[in-house]
Coordinates of C-alpha atoms in Angstrom, one line a residue:
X66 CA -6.7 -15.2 -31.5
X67 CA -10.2 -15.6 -30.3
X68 CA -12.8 -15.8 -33.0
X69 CA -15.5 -13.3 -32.7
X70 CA -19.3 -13.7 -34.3
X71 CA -19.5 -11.1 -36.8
X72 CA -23.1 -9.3 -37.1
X73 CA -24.5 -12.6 -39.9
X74 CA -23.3 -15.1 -37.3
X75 CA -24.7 -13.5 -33.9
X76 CA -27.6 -15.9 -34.8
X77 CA -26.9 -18.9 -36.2
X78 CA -30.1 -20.4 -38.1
X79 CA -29.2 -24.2 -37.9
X80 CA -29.7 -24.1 -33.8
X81 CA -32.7 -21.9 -34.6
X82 CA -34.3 -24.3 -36.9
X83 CA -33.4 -27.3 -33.8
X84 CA -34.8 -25.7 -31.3
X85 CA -37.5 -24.6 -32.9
X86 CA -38.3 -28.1 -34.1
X87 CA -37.7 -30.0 -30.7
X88 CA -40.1 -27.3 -29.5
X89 CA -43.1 -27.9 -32.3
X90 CA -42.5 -31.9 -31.1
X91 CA -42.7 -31.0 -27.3
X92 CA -46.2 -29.4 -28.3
X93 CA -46.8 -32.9 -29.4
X94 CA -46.3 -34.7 -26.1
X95 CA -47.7 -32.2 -24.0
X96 CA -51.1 -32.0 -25.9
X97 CA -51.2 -35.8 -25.3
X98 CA -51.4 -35.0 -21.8
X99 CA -53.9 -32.9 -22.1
X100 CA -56.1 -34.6 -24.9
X101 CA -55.3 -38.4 -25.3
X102 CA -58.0 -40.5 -24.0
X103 CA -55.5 -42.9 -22.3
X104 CA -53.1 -40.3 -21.1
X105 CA -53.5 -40.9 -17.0
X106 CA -54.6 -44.4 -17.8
X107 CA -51.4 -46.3 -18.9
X108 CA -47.5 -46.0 -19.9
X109 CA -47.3 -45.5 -23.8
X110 CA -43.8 -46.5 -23.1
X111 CA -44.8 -49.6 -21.4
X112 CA -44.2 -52.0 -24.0
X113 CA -47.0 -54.6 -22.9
X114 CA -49.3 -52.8 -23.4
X115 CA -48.9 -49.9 -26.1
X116 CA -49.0 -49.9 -29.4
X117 CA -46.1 -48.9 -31.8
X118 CA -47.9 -45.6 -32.9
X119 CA -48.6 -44.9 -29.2
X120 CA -44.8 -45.6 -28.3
X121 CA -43.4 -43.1 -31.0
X122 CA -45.6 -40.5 -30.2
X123 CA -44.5 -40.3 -27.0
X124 CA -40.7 -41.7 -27.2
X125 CA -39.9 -39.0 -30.4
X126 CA -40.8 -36.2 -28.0
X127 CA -37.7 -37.4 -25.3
X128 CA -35.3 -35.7 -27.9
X129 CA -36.8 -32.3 -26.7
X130 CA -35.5 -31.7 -23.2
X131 CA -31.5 -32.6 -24.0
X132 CA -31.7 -30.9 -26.9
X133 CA -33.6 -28.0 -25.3
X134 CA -30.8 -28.0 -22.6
X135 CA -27.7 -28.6 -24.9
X136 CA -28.3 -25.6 -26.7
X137 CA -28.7 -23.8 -23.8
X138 CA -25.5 -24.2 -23.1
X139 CA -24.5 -23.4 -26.6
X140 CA -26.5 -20.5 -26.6
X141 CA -24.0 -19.1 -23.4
X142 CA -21.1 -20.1 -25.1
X143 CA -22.3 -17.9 -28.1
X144 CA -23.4 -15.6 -25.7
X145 CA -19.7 -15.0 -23.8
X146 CA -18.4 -14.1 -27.7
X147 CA -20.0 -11.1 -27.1
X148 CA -19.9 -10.2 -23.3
X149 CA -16.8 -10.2 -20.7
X150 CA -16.8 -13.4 -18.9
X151 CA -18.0 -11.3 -16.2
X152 CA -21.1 -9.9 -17.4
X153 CA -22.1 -13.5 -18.7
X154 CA -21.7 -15.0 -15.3
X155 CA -24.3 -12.1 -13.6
X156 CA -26.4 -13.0 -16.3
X157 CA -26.4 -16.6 -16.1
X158 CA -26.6 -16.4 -12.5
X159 CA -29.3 -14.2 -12.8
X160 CA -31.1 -15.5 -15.5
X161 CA -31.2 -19.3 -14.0
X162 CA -32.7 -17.4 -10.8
X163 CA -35.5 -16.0 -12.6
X164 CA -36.1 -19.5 -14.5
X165 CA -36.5 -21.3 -11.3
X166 CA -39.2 -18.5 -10.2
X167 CA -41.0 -19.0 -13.5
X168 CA -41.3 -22.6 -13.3
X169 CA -42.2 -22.2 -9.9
X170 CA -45.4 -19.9 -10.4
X171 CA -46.1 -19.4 -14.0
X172 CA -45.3 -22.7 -14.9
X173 CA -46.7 -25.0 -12.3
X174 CA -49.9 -22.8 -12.7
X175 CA -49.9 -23.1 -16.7
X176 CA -49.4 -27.1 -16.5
X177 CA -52.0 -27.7 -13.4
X178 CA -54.4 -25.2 -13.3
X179 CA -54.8 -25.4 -9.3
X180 CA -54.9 -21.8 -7.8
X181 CA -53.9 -22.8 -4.5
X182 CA -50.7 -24.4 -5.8
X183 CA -51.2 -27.9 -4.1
X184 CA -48.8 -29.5 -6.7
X185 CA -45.6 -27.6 -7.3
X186 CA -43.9 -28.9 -10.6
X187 CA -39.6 -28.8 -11.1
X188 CA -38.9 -30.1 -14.5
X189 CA -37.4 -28.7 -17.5
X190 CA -37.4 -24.9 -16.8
X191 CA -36.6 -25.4 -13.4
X192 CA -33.4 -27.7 -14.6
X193 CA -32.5 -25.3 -16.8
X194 CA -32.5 -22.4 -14.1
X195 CA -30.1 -24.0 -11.5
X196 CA -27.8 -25.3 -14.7
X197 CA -27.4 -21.8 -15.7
X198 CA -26.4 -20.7 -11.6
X199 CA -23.8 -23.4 -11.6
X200 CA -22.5 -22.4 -15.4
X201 CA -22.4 -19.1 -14.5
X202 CA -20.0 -20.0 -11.7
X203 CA -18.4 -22.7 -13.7
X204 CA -17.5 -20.4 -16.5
X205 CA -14.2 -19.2 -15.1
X206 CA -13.0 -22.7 -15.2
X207 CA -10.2 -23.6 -17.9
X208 CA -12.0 -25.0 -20.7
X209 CA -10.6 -28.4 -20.8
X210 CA -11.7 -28.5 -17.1
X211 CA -14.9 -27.9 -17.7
X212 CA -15.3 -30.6 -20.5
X213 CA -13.7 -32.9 -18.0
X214 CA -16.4 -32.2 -15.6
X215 CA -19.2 -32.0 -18.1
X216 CA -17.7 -35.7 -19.6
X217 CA -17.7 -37.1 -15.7
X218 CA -20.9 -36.4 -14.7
X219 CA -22.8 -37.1 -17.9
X220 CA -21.1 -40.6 -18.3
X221 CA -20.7 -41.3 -14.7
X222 CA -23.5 -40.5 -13.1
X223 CA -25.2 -43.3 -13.5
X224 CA -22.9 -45.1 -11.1
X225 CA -25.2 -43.4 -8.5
X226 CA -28.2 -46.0 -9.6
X227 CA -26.5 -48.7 -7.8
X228 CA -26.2 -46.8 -4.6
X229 CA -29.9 -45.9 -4.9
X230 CA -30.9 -50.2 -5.5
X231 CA -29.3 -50.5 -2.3
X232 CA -30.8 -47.6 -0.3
X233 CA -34.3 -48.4 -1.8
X234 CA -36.2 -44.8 -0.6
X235 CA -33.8 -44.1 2.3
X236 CA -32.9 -41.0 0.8
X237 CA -32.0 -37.5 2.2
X238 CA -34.3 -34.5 -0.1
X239 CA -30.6 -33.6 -1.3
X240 CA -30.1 -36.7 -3.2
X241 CA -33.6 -36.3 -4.9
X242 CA -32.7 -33.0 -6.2
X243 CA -29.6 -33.9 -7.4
X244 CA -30.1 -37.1 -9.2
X245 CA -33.4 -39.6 -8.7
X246 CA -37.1 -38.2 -9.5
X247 CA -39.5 -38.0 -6.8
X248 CA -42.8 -36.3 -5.0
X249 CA -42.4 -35.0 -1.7
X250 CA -44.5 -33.5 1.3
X251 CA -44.5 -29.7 1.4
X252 CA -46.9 -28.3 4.2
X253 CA -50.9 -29.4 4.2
X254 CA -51.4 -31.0 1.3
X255 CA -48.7 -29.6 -1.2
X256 CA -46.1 -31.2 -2.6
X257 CA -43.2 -31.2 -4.6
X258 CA -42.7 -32.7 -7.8
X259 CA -38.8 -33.5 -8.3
X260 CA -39.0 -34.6 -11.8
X261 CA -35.7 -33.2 -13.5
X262 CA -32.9 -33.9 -11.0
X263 CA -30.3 -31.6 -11.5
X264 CA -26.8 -33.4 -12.0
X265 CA -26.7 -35.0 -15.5
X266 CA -28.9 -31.6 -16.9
X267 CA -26.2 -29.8 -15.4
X268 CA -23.3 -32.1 -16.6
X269 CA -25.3 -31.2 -20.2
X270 CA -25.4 -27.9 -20.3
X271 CA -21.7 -28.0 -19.4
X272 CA -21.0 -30.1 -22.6
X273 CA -23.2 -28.1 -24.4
X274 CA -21.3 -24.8 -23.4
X275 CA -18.4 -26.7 -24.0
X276 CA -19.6 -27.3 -27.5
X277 CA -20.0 -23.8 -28.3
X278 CA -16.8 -23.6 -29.7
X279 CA -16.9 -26.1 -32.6
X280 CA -19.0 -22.7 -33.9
X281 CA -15.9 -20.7 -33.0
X282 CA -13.5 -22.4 -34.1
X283 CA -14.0 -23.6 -37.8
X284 CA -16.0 -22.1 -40.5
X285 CA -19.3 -23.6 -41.9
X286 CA -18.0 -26.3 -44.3
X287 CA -15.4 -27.7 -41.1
X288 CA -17.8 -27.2 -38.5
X289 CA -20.5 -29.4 -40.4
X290 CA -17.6 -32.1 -40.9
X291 CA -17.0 -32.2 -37.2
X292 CA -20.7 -32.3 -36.1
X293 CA -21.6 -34.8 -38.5
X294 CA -18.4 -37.2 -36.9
X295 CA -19.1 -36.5 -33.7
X296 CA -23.0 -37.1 -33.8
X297 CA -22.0 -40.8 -35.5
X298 CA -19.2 -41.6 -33.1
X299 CA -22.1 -40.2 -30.3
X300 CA -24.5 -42.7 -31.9
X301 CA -22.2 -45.6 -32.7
X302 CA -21.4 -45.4 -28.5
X303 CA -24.5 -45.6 -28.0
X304 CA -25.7 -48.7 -30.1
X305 CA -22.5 -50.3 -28.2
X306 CA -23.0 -49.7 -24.9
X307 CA -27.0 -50.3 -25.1
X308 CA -26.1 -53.5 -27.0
X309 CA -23.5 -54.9 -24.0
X310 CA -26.5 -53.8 -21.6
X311 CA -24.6 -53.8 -18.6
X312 CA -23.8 -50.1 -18.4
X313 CA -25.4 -46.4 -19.1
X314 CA -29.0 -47.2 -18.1
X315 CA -30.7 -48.8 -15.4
X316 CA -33.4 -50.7 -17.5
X317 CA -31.8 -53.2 -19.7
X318 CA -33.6 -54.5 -23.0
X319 CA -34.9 -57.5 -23.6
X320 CA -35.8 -59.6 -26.3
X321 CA -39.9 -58.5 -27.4
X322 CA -42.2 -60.6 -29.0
X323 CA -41.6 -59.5 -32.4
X324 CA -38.6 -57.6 -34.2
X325 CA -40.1 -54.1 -34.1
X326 CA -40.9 -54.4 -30.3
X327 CA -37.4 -55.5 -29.9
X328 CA -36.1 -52.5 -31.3
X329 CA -38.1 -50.3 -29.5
X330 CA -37.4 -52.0 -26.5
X331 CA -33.6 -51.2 -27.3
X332 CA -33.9 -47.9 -27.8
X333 CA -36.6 -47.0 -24.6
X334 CA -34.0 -44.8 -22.4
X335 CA -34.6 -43.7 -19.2
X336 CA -35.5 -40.1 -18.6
X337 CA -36.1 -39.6 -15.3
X338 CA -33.1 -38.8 -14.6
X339 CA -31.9 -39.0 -18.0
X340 CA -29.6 -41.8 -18.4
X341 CA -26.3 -41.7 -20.5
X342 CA -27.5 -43.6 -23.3
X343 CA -30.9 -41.6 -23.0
X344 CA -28.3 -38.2 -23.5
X345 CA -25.9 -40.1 -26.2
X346 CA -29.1 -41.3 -28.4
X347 CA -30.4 -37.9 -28.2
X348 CA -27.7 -35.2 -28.8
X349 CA -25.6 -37.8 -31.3
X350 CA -28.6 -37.6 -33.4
X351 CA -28.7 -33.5 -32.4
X352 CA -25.4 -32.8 -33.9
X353 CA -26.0 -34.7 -36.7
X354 CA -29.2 -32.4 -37.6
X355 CA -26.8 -29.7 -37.0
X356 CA -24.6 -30.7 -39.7
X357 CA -26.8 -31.4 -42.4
X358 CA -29.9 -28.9 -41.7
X359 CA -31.1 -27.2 -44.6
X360 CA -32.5 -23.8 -43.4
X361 CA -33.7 -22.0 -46.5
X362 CA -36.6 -24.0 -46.8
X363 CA -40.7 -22.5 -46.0
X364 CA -40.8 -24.8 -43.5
X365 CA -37.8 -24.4 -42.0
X366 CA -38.5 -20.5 -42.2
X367 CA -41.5 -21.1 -40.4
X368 CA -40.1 -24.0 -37.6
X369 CA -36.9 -21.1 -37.4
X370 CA -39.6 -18.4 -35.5
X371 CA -40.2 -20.5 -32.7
X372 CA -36.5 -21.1 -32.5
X373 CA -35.7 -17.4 -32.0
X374 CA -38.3 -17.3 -28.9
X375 CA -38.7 -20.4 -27.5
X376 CA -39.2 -19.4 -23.7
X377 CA -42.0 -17.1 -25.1
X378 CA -43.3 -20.0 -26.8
X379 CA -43.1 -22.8 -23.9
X380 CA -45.0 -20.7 -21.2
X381 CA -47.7 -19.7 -24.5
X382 CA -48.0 -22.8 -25.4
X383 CA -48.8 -24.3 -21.7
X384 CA -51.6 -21.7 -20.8
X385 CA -53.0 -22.2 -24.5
X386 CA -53.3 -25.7 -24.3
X387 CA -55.3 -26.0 -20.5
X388 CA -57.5 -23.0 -21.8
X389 CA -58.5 -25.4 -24.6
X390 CA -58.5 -28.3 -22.2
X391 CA -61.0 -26.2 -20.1
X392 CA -63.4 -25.6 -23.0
X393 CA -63.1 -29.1 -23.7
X394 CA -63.9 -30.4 -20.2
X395 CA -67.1 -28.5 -20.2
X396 CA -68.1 -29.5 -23.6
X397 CA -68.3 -32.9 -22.2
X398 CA -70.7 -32.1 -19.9
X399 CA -68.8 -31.3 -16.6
X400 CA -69.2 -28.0 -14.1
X401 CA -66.8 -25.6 -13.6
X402 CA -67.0 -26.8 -9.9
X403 CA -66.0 -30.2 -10.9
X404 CA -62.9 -29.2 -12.5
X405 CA -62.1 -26.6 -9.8
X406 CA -61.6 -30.1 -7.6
X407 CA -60.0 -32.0 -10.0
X408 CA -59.6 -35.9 -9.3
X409 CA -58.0 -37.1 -6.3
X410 CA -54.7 -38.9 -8.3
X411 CA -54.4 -36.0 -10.3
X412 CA -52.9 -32.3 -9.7
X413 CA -54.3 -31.1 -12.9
X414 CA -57.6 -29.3 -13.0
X415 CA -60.1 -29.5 -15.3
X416 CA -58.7 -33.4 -16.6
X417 CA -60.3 -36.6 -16.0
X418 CA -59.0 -39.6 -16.7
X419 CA -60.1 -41.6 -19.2
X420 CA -61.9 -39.0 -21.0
X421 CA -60.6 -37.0 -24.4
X422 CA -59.3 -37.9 -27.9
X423 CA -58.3 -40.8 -29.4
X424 CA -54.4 -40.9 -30.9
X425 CA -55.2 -38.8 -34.3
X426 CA -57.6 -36.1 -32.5
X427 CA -54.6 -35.9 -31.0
X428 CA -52.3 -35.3 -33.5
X429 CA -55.3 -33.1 -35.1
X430 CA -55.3 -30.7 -32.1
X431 CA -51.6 -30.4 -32.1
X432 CA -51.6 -29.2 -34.9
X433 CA -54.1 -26.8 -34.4
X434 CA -52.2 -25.3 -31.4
X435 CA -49.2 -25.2 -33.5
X436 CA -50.8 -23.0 -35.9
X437 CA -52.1 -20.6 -33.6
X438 CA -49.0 -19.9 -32.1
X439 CA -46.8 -19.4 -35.0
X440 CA -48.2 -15.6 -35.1
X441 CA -48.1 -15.1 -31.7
X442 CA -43.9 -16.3 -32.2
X443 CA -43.5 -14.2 -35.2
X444 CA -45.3 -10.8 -33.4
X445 CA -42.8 -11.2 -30.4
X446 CA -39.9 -12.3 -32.2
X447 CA -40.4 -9.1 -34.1
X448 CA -40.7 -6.8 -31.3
X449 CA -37.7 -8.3 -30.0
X450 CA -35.7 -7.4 -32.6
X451 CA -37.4 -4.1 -33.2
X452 CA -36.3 -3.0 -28.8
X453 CA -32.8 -4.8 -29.2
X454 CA -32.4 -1.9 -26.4
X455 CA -34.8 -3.2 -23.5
X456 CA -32.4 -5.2 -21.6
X457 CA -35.0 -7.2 -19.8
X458 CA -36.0 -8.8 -23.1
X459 CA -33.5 -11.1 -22.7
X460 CA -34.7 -12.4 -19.7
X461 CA -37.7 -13.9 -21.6

């Protein structure tokens, strides 16, 4: 018989508390962009010429979009123990619809600033979106199917990177969308930034749908077991693969100058698109918080609230930090006209390059927007649950 969630398990706190804490770190990485001095001036991943403080700031913020998407998936599968496969399909179909819109104009607008709309942005959002349109369809596959499929494309697409080497940018706009990050022309002036191909987010989501049932299927003290096992097995594949360096990512490592830099040289993963070991690093260490969270904590209670709304707290968080970003570009002296044009190898507004904090105002301003969004998160997470009966609730 098919397991159903009973009314204490239609939420289940331990995804809560990850998502909510992959989304406090994404705040992290994103108010770099903003803030950090050196943000448009150099690769903090680029290990000749970063610093290890630098390189973890931004490398511990690439768990955030797997995760992000894994438990989207999850979330479905939770979802469908609830509706008729039917109704979940309309609504993933018509969900992922309304994501891509979202990230089209709300997004782009939040992230750039630019009015006219000269840089359109496809990233997380928008990867989410079209995931949810093929899931939706994919749903009324068998299950072991669907795994197979999900398993293919996660650990196979990367075969594709050879074919790319050897086309160099000979590429139809069809094989940009689906698997290699890119800009492209649009009409005068605007373009098109291609920076979450669709196929391994997809293949992802699939295995994170897929996943759903380890919550079905055994009860708490089981499921942890089985979480824990698979996130080491996840992680032990991964230390394998990486180590062979043949396979799974198409930047190998290389010995560094020093131990540390060695390390971190092992474990830089490509994101763009992301790269099997990038996925297996990532979600192996994702199921392992999974089984051993601890979710009664204050802190957790507190990191759990932007778990329960974290689509309300991604487009917040966006528009809060370029308002501050604004204030701060004028507090340094610059017109509103200046930042109205921007910089010429920039689509933000109202950023100039070489300008802002250093690493720790940084990490001081983060915090700061952290803070003031955790009321804003708990005042919509409770009128969410207070108009359970507005159906277009959740849509957001």
């Amino acid at each position: 018989m098919q397991p159903t969630l009973t009314a204490e398990r239609k939420r289940i706190t331990s995804i809560d508390l990850l998502r909510g804490l992959v989304m406090v770190i994404m705040a992290l990485d994103h108010t770099r962009d903003f803030f950090h001095k050196e943000a448009f001036t150099g690769d903090p991943l680029d290990l000749a010429n970063t610093s290890a403080f630098l390189f973890f700031t931004r490398w511990i913020t690439h768990f955030c979009a797997p995760v992000f998407v894994f438990l989207s998936g999850m979330s479905a599968w939770l979802l469908g123990m609830r509706k008729p496969k039917g109704e979940l399909c309309r609504f993933l179909i018509s969900r992922g619809a309304w994501l891509i819109l979202i990230e089209v104009f709300v997004v782009t607008f939040g992230i750039t600033g630019d009015i006219h709309y000269g840089f359109i942005i496809l990233q997380v959002i928008w990867a989410i979106g079209i995931s949810m349109i093929i899931l939706g369809l994919a749903i009324w596959l068998p299950y072991n199917l669907l795994l197979a499929l999900g398993i293919v494309i996660v650990c196979g697409h990367n075969l594709l990177d050879f074919a790319e080497k050897n086309a160099g940018t000979d590429l139809p706009f069809w094989w940009y969308l689906l698997h290699k990050q890119t800009v492209v022309p649009l009409w005068n002036n605007h373009l098109l930034g291609v920076f979450y191909p669709l196929l391994p987010w997809t293949g992802l989501m699939m295995l994170g749908y897929c996943s759903g049932k380890i919550f079905a299927a055994f009860d708490l003290k089981k499921r942890n077991t089985v979480l824990l096992g698979a996130g080491i097995g996840i992680l032990v594949f991964f230390i394998a693969l990486r180590f062979i360096n043949v396979y799974g990512d198409p930047v190998p490592w290389t010995v560094q100058s020093n131990n540390l830099f060695t390390l971190l040289s092992f474990v830089n993963v490509q994101k763009y698109p992301p790269s099997l070991l990038y996925l297996c690093l990532t979600i192996g260490a994702a199921f392992i918080f999974l089984a051993l969270a601890k979710t009664n904590g204050w802190l957790s209670r507190i990191i759990i609230v932007f778990g329960r709304v974290p689509f309300f707290y991604y487009i917040i968080h966006f528009y809060l930090l370029h308002a501050l970003s604004f204030i701060a570009y004028l507090l340094r002296g610059h017109s509103l006209a200046e930042g109205m044009a921007g910089v010429p190898e920039l689509p933000f507004k109202f950023i100039k390059p070489g300008e802002g904090f250093s690493l720790p105002g940084v990490y001081i301003t983060w915090i700061l927007v952290v803070i003031i969004l955790y009321p804003l998160c708990k005042w919509y997470d409770h009128y969410k649950n207070k108009h359970k009966e507005k159906w277009w609730l959740s849509y957001l």
